[in-house]
Short mmCIF file of C-alpha atoms in Angstrom, two decimals:
data_model
loop_
_atom_site.label_atom_id
_atom_site.label_comp_id
_atom_site.label_asym_id
_atom_site.label_seq_id
_atom_site.Cartn_x
_atom_site.Cartn_y
_atom_site.Cartn_z
CA MET Y 117 -148.77 -18.74 123.32
CA SER Y 118 -149.90 -22.34 123.48
CA PRO Y 119 -147.35 -25.13 123.02
CA ALA Y 120 -147.14 -26.96 119.73
CA ASN Y 121 -147.46 -30.35 121.44
CA PRO Y 122 -149.38 -29.88 124.66
CA GLN Y 123 -149.13 -32.57 127.30
CA SER Y 124 -150.10 -32.76 130.94
CA ARG Y 125 -147.59 -31.56 133.50
CA ARG Y 126 -148.07 -34.85 135.32
CA ASP Y 127 -147.09 -36.85 132.23
CA PHE Y 128 -144.17 -34.49 131.66
CA LEU Y 129 -142.84 -35.02 135.18
CA ARG Y 130 -143.24 -38.78 134.85
CA GLY Y 131 -140.76 -38.92 132.04
CA GLY Y 132 -142.24 -38.24 128.58
CA THR Y 133 -140.23 -35.61 126.83
CA ALA Y 134 -138.76 -34.03 129.93
CA LYS Y 135 -136.14 -35.06 132.44
CA LYS Y 136 -135.93 -33.99 136.06
CA THR Y 137 -132.88 -35.02 138.06
CA ALA Y 138 -131.00 -33.82 141.09
CA GLU Y 139 -127.47 -33.36 139.87
CA LYS Y 140 -124.56 -31.01 139.53
CA SER Y 141 -124.67 -29.13 136.27
CA ASP Y 142 -121.58 -29.15 134.06
CA ALA Y 143 -122.73 -25.76 132.77
CA ALA Y 144 -123.64 -24.28 136.11
CA ALA Y 145 -121.00 -25.46 138.58
CA PRO Y 146 -117.50 -23.92 138.68
CA VAL Y 147 -114.81 -26.23 137.35
CA ARG Y 148 -111.78 -26.76 139.52
CA ARG Y 149 -110.26 -29.92 138.10
CA PRO Y 150 -107.47 -30.91 135.70
CA PRO Y 151 -108.30 -30.25 132.04
CA GLY Y 152 -109.94 -33.22 130.35
CA GLU Y 153 -111.29 -34.74 133.55
CA GLU Y 154 -115.03 -35.25 133.29
CA PRO Y 155 -117.25 -33.64 135.95
CA ALA Y 156 -119.48 -35.57 138.29
CA THR Y 157 -122.98 -35.96 136.88
CA THR Y 158 -124.86 -37.01 140.02
CA VAL Y 159 -124.63 -36.28 143.71
CA ASP Y 160 -126.15 -37.63 146.88
CA PRO Y 161 -129.60 -35.98 147.00
CA THR Y 162 -129.21 -35.56 150.77
CA ALA Y 163 -126.18 -33.33 150.21
CA ARG Y 164 -127.23 -29.70 149.84
CA PRO Y 165 -127.23 -27.59 147.86
CA TYR Y 166 -127.84 -29.45 144.63
CA LEU Y 167 -129.58 -28.62 141.37
CA THR Y 168 -132.78 -29.80 139.80
CA LYS Y 169 -132.98 -30.01 136.02
CA VAL Y 170 -136.01 -30.02 133.72
CA GLY Y 171 -135.45 -30.39 129.98
CA ARG Y 172 -137.21 -30.74 126.66
CA ARG Y 173 -136.04 -31.03 123.06
CA ALA Y 174 -136.89 -28.05 120.84
CA MET Y 175 -135.28 -26.13 117.97
CA ALA Y 176 -133.14 -29.19 117.13
CA CYS Y 177 -131.42 -29.15 120.53
CA GLU Y 178 -132.03 -29.79 124.21
CA PHE Y 179 -133.39 -26.90 126.27
CA GLN Y 180 -132.82 -27.26 130.00
CA VAL Y 181 -133.68 -25.31 133.14
CA TYR Y 182 -131.47 -25.67 136.23
CA PHE Y 183 -132.52 -24.29 139.58
CA ASN Y 184 -131.59 -24.68 143.23
CA ALA Y 185 -133.45 -27.75 144.49
CA GLY Y 186 -136.02 -26.99 147.14
CA GLN Y 187 -135.64 -23.21 146.86
CA PHE Y 188 -138.98 -22.47 145.15
CA ALA Y 189 -142.33 -24.19 145.55
CA ASP Y 190 -143.62 -25.64 142.25
CA ALA Y 191 -140.37 -24.73 140.48
CA GLU Y 192 -140.68 -27.83 138.28
CA VAL Y 193 -144.15 -26.77 137.12
CA ALA Y 194 -142.83 -23.28 136.39
CA ALA Y 195 -139.96 -24.80 134.38
CA ILE Y 196 -142.41 -26.88 132.34
CA GLU Y 197 -144.45 -23.77 131.57
CA ALA Y 198 -141.26 -21.99 130.49
CA LEU Y 199 -140.44 -24.87 128.14
CA ASP Y 200 -144.00 -24.70 126.80
CA VAL Y 201 -143.15 -21.11 125.83
CA VAL Y 202 -140.01 -22.29 124.01
CA GLU Y 203 -142.04 -24.87 122.10
CA ALA Y 204 -144.66 -22.30 121.10
CA ILE Y 205 -141.96 -19.90 119.88
CA GLU Y 206 -140.43 -22.65 117.77
CA ALA Y 207 -143.85 -23.28 116.20
CA GLN Y 208 -144.10 -19.58 115.35
CA LEU Y 209 -140.56 -18.92 114.10
CA THR Y 210 -139.49 -22.10 112.32
CA VAL Y 211 -139.05 -22.06 108.55
CA TYR Y 212 -139.31 -25.85 108.46
CA ARG Y 213 -143.09 -25.94 109.00
CA GLU Y 214 -145.36 -24.53 106.31
CA GLU Y 215 -147.99 -23.55 108.87
CA SER Y 216 -145.66 -21.39 111.00
CA GLU Y 217 -146.26 -17.65 111.09
CA LEU Y 218 -142.79 -16.95 109.71
CA SER Y 219 -143.32 -19.34 106.77
CA ARG Y 220 -146.61 -17.57 106.00
CA LEU Y 221 -144.81 -14.23 106.12
CA ASN Y 222 -142.12 -15.44 103.73
CA ARG Y 223 -144.77 -16.64 101.25
CA GLN Y 224 -146.94 -13.52 101.31
CA ALA Y 225 -144.69 -10.54 102.06
CA ARG Y 226 -143.06 -10.71 98.63
CA ARG Y 227 -146.45 -9.70 97.17
CA GLU Y 228 -148.08 -7.52 99.82
CA SER Y 229 -147.80 -6.07 103.30
CA VAL Y 230 -148.54 -8.82 105.85
CA SER Y 231 -149.94 -8.27 109.34
CA ILE Y 232 -148.12 -10.28 111.98
CA ALA Y 233 -148.18 -10.78 115.74
CA ASP Y 234 -146.73 -8.00 117.86
CA ASN Y 235 -143.94 -10.17 119.25
CA LEU Y 236 -142.80 -11.30 115.80
CA TYR Y 237 -142.84 -7.73 114.52
CA GLU Y 238 -140.77 -6.54 117.48
CA LEU Y 239 -138.25 -9.34 116.96
CA ILE Y 240 -137.84 -8.58 113.25
CA GLU Y 241 -137.56 -4.86 114.02
CA ARG Y 242 -134.82 -5.69 116.52
CA CYS Y 243 -133.00 -7.77 113.91
CA VAL Y 244 -133.11 -4.95 111.38
CA ASP Y 245 -131.66 -2.62 114.00
CA LEU Y 246 -128.84 -5.11 114.70
CA PHE Y 247 -128.21 -5.34 110.95
CA HIS Y 248 -127.46 -1.62 110.92
CA GLN Y 249 -125.51 -1.66 114.21
CA THR Y 250 -123.20 -4.42 112.94
CA ASP Y 251 -122.65 -2.98 109.46
CA ALA Y 252 -124.67 -5.85 107.95
CA ALA Y 253 -122.65 -8.61 109.64
CA PHE Y 254 -125.89 -9.91 111.18
CA ASP Y 255 -128.55 -10.38 108.53
CA ILE Y 256 -131.74 -12.43 108.86
CA THR Y 257 -132.17 -12.47 105.05
CA SER Y 258 -128.90 -14.32 104.33
CA GLY Y 259 -130.47 -17.80 104.23
CA PRO Y 260 -130.02 -18.18 100.43
CA LEU Y 261 -126.26 -18.11 100.94
CA SER Y 262 -126.43 -21.06 103.33
CA LYS Y 263 -128.47 -22.93 100.75
CA ILE Y 264 -126.02 -22.49 97.88
CA TRP Y 265 -123.07 -23.39 100.14
CA GLY Y 266 -124.91 -26.54 101.23
CA PHE Y 267 -124.59 -25.76 104.93
CA ALA Y 268 -128.38 -25.61 105.32
CA ARG Y 269 -128.38 -29.37 104.55
CA ARG Y 270 -125.01 -30.04 106.21
CA GLU Y 271 -123.62 -30.89 102.75
CA GLY Y 272 -120.95 -28.23 102.29
CA ARG Y 273 -119.81 -27.29 98.78
CA VAL Y 274 -118.11 -24.32 97.15
CA PRO Y 275 -120.61 -22.63 94.82
CA GLU Y 276 -119.73 -20.91 91.59
CA ALA Y 277 -119.00 -17.18 91.76
CA LYS Y 278 -122.15 -16.49 89.71
CA GLU Y 279 -124.29 -18.34 92.25
CA ILE Y 280 -122.89 -16.23 95.07
CA ALA Y 281 -123.40 -13.00 93.14
CA THR Y 282 -126.98 -13.92 92.28
CA ALA Y 283 -127.81 -14.80 95.89
CA ARG Y 284 -126.28 -11.57 97.19
CA GLU Y 285 -128.53 -9.52 94.89
CA HIS Y 286 -131.54 -10.60 96.96
CA ILE Y 287 -130.29 -10.37 100.54
CA GLY Y 288 -130.05 -7.47 102.96
CA SER Y 289 -132.30 -6.47 105.85
CA HIS Y 290 -132.71 -3.03 104.25
CA LEU Y 291 -135.10 -4.89 101.91
CA VAL Y 292 -137.47 -5.59 104.81
CA GLU Y 293 -140.04 -2.81 105.12
CA LEU Y 294 -141.60 -2.40 108.56
CA ASP Y 295 -144.87 -0.67 109.41
CA ALA Y 296 -145.51 -0.32 113.14
CA ASN Y 297 -149.14 0.69 112.54
CA GLY Y 298 -150.08 -2.83 111.44
CA PRO Y 299 -147.88 -4.09 112.65
CA SER Y 300 -146.94 -5.44 109.24
CA VAL Y 301 -143.97 -6.40 107.08
CA ARG Y 302 -143.39 -6.24 103.34
CA PHE Y 303 -140.38 -7.34 101.30
CA LEU Y 304 -138.98 -4.87 98.75
CA ASP Y 305 -137.57 -7.73 96.68
CA PRO Y 306 -139.76 -10.73 95.75
CA GLN Y 307 -136.92 -13.17 96.43
CA VAL Y 308 -136.23 -12.00 100.00
CA GLU Y 309 -136.93 -14.46 102.80
CA ILE Y 310 -136.34 -14.27 106.56
CA ASN Y 311 -134.70 -16.91 108.73
CA LEU Y 312 -134.48 -16.20 112.47
CA GLY Y 313 -132.14 -19.10 113.26
CA GLY Y 314 -129.38 -16.69 114.31
CA ILE Y 315 -131.46 -15.20 117.13
CA GLY Y 316 -134.31 -17.65 117.75
CA LYS Y 317 -132.81 -19.71 120.58
CA GLY Y 318 -131.78 -16.63 122.51
CA TYR Y 319 -135.20 -15.06 122.00
CA ALA Y 320 -136.83 -18.24 123.30
CA LEU Y 321 -134.64 -18.11 126.41
CA ASP Y 322 -135.62 -14.49 127.06
CA GLU Y 323 -139.31 -15.33 126.78
CA ALA Y 324 -138.92 -18.43 128.97
CA ALA Y 325 -137.22 -16.23 131.57
CA GLU Y 326 -140.24 -13.92 131.57
CA CYS Y 327 -142.42 -16.93 132.30
CA LEU Y 328 -140.24 -18.01 135.22
CA ALA Y 329 -140.18 -14.49 136.63
CA ALA Y 330 -143.98 -14.38 136.54
CA ARG Y 331 -144.02 -17.53 138.67
CA GLY Y 332 -141.61 -16.01 141.19
CA VAL Y 333 -138.61 -18.15 140.23
CA ASP Y 334 -135.61 -15.83 140.07
CA ASP Y 335 -132.53 -18.04 140.63
CA TYR Y 336 -131.90 -20.37 137.68
CA LEU Y 337 -129.88 -21.12 134.58
CA LEU Y 338 -131.49 -21.78 131.19
CA HIS Y 339 -129.72 -23.04 128.10
CA GLY Y 340 -130.58 -24.05 124.56
CA GLY Y 341 -128.12 -26.54 123.16
CA LYS Y 342 -125.41 -25.24 125.53
CA SER Y 343 -124.36 -22.56 123.04
CA SER Y 344 -127.05 -20.14 124.26
CA VAL Y 345 -127.30 -19.58 128.01
CA LEU Y 346 -129.28 -17.25 130.27
CA ALA Y 347 -128.71 -16.97 134.04
CA ARG Y 348 -130.74 -15.16 136.62
CA GLY Y 349 -129.96 -14.71 140.30
CA ARG Y 350 -127.50 -16.99 142.06
CA HIS Y 351 -126.44 -20.58 142.40
CA LEU Y 352 -126.76 -21.01 146.19
CA GLU Y 353 -123.44 -22.81 146.45
CA HIS Y 354 -121.51 -20.31 144.33
CA PRO Y 355 -122.26 -16.65 145.09
CA ARG Y 356 -120.01 -15.47 142.24
CA GLY Y 357 -122.74 -16.59 139.86
CA TRP Y 358 -123.59 -19.40 137.49
CA SER Y 359 -120.31 -20.56 135.99
CA VAL Y 360 -120.24 -21.43 132.29
CA GLY Y 361 -117.25 -23.02 130.60
CA LEU Y 362 -115.75 -21.96 127.27
CA VAL Y 363 -114.35 -24.84 125.23
CA HIS Y 364 -111.39 -24.96 122.88
CA PRO Y 365 -112.84 -24.35 119.38
CA LEU Y 366 -110.65 -27.06 117.85
CA ASN Y 367 -110.88 -29.51 120.77
CA PRO Y 368 -114.41 -29.39 122.25
CA LYS Y 369 -113.46 -31.76 125.07
CA GLN Y 370 -111.07 -29.17 126.52
CA ARG Y 371 -112.33 -26.30 128.65
CA ILE Y 372 -110.12 -23.25 128.45
CA ALA Y 373 -111.99 -20.60 130.46
CA GLU Y 374 -114.94 -19.92 132.74
CA ILE Y 375 -117.33 -17.00 132.92
CA ALA Y 376 -119.56 -16.40 135.96
CA LEU Y 377 -122.98 -15.07 134.96
CA VAL Y 378 -125.28 -13.04 137.21
CA ASP Y 379 -128.44 -11.76 135.50
CA GLN Y 380 -126.73 -12.12 132.12
CA ALA Y 381 -126.89 -14.14 128.95
CA LEU Y 382 -124.10 -15.78 126.96
CA SER Y 383 -123.87 -17.12 123.43
CA THR Y 384 -121.00 -18.71 121.51
CA SER Y 385 -120.69 -18.95 117.73
CA GLY Y 386 -118.03 -21.03 116.01
CA SER Y 387 -117.40 -23.29 113.07
CA GLY Y 388 -115.58 -26.08 114.84
CA THR Y 389 -117.91 -28.83 113.62
CA GLN Y 390 -119.41 -27.55 110.35
CA PHE Y 391 -116.76 -26.74 107.76
CA ILE Y 392 -115.26 -27.82 104.46
CA ARG Y 393 -111.70 -27.65 103.13
CA HIS Y 394 -111.02 -25.90 99.86
CA GLN Y 395 -107.61 -25.22 98.32
CA GLY Y 396 -105.92 -25.53 101.70
CA ARG Y 397 -108.43 -23.27 103.46
CA ARG Y 398 -110.79 -24.28 106.23
CA LEU Y 399 -114.17 -22.76 105.38
CA GLY Y 400 -116.76 -22.76 108.16
CA HIS Y 401 -120.55 -22.60 107.99
CA ILE Y 402 -120.85 -19.03 109.34
CA LEU Y 403 -121.12 -16.89 106.24
CA ASP Y 404 -120.36 -13.21 105.81
CA PRO Y 405 -123.47 -11.85 104.08
CA ARG Y 406 -121.46 -8.89 102.78
CA THR Y 407 -119.14 -11.10 100.70
CA GLY Y 408 -121.10 -14.32 100.32
CA TRP Y 409 -118.11 -16.31 101.61
CA PRO Y 410 -117.45 -18.02 104.96
CA ALA Y 411 -116.14 -15.63 107.58
CA GLU Y 412 -112.46 -16.10 108.42
CA GLY Y 413 -110.19 -14.78 111.14
CA VAL Y 414 -112.05 -15.97 114.24
CA LEU Y 415 -112.36 -19.52 115.57
CA SER Y 416 -115.11 -18.72 118.07
CA ALA Y 417 -116.86 -15.65 119.42
CA THR Y 418 -118.59 -15.55 122.80
CA VAL Y 419 -120.80 -12.63 123.81
CA VAL Y 420 -122.14 -11.78 127.27
CA CYS Y 421 -124.90 -9.18 127.67
CA ASP Y 422 -128.27 -8.69 129.32
CA SER Y 423 -130.40 -10.24 126.57
CA ALA Y 424 -130.05 -13.80 125.30
CA ALA Y 425 -131.48 -12.79 121.91
CA GLU Y 426 -128.90 -10.04 121.51
CA ALA Y 427 -126.10 -12.31 122.72
CA ASP Y 428 -127.13 -14.86 120.06
CA ALA Y 429 -127.14 -12.31 117.26
CA LEU Y 430 -123.96 -10.53 118.33
CA SER Y 431 -121.89 -13.69 118.75
CA THR Y 432 -122.53 -14.36 115.07
CA ALA Y 433 -121.92 -10.73 114.12
CA LEU Y 434 -118.59 -10.45 115.97
CA PHE Y 435 -117.47 -13.75 114.44
CA VAL Y 436 -118.18 -12.28 111.01
CA LEU Y 437 -116.66 -8.87 111.76
CA GLY Y 438 -113.31 -10.29 112.85
CA PRO Y 439 -111.06 -9.16 115.72
CA GLU Y 440 -110.44 -5.55 114.70
CA LYS Y 441 -114.02 -4.60 113.83
CA ALA Y 442 -115.33 -6.60 116.79
CA LYS Y 443 -113.17 -4.51 119.10
CA GLU Y 444 -114.49 -1.33 117.52
CA PHE Y 445 -118.03 -2.55 118.06
CA CYS Y 446 -117.39 -3.35 121.73
CA ASP Y 447 -115.78 0.04 122.18
CA ARG Y 448 -119.06 1.58 121.00
CA ARG Y 449 -121.11 -0.81 123.12
CA PRO Y 450 -119.47 -1.13 126.57
CA ASP Y 451 -122.52 -3.10 127.73
CA VAL Y 452 -121.46 -5.94 125.41
CA GLN Y 453 -118.70 -8.23 126.68
CA ALA Y 454 -116.96 -10.67 124.37
CA VAL Y 455 -114.25 -13.31 124.20
CA LEU Y 456 -112.77 -13.96 120.77
CA ILE Y 457 -110.60 -17.00 120.12
CA VAL Y 458 -108.33 -16.72 117.10
CA SER Y 459 -105.50 -18.78 115.69
CA GLY Y 460 -102.11 -18.41 117.37
CA GLU Y 461 -98.80 -17.81 115.67
CA ARG Y 462 -97.96 -21.51 115.62
CA GLU Y 463 -100.18 -24.07 113.90
CA GLY Y 464 -102.66 -25.64 116.27
CA THR Y 465 -102.37 -22.87 118.87
CA ILE Y 466 -104.92 -20.24 119.82
CA ARG Y 467 -104.97 -16.71 121.17
CA ILE Y 468 -107.74 -15.45 123.46
CA GLU Y 469 -108.88 -11.84 123.15
CA PRO Y 470 -111.25 -10.58 125.90
CA LEU Y 471 -113.27 -7.45 125.13
CA ASN Y 472 -114.97 -5.51 127.96
CA ILE Y 473 -114.92 -8.64 130.15
CA ASP Y 474 -115.10 -8.01 133.90
CA PRO Y 475 -111.86 -9.55 135.27
CA GLN Y 476 -113.73 -10.60 138.41
CA ARG Y 477 -116.17 -12.64 136.35
CA TRP Y 478 -113.93 -14.79 134.21
CA ALA Y 479 -110.80 -16.91 134.49
CA LEU Y 480 -108.55 -18.92 132.22
CA LEU Y 481 -108.07 -22.59 133.08
CA ASP Y 482 -104.68 -24.28 133.10
CA SER Y 483 -104.00 -26.02 129.80
#
């Protein structure tokens, strides 16, 4: 794919929309300091090993690539090409641009079968499969619910029961008809629309990783907005892997755990910043498409698995499913690791529930 806003690699490296610095990564370096103490952000470039970072804004967040400085020739150029891939995927998948392929699909598939690119078809097919695997907790057609709740505009409100019922009549990934021979997609309800926001960042990371692999770069950490992370190979200084911190869902400045990633992806879903209060209840922006109401019972859900796209989707799904059903899901899928954070017995406290997590790969931090 070609990037939406092409620019020369030379201009990119000079400053433009990217940043390249030699520094220690807060996401990639193990934390061994008192809680609340901020990490160092720069180091002496003569002290090895250190990390190089290349970043670009896309999908309403900052995407960044970290790699071991000096390990690979032309690593910065490879990182720029990987971010070009992210930008091209945003141009294809966004629902906020009328000319995107997904916007065209949403306009036309309500009337007829629409031929689409192979990669988009495969992504939608994957989403429909996850819809069935998660008992409809992950649903790419649930966008109308976000609209009536106001979360799509960050203006939360409690809709009338009739609004919720009407919206629910027209959602459900079973209403998306797939034809692999096209490949093509058709909607079985004229009011169905697809939004890939729940999997798009992770998918972009997976595709960016393919780009880096093709250039021979195989030790790095990629993230999109810090909530979606993909790590390959090793941080030279830390053979356990690339260490990623989990934050307290009610106090984002406090780290409560670390997970070391080796050839894995991680995604966290939570409603710590987007929520409204209604009749004494705290209602977050992650909605349960099966009820039309905000999901309750989990403060944050973190998933670790091989694919960043799947980690993205499943972190949302496990948040929606709640602790009991999430455990049942992880029992069926031992390849999926998860950390659920739920409310503790006393107000303001939390309980951490690890599911399938390798005890050698994660650790709680002192509170």
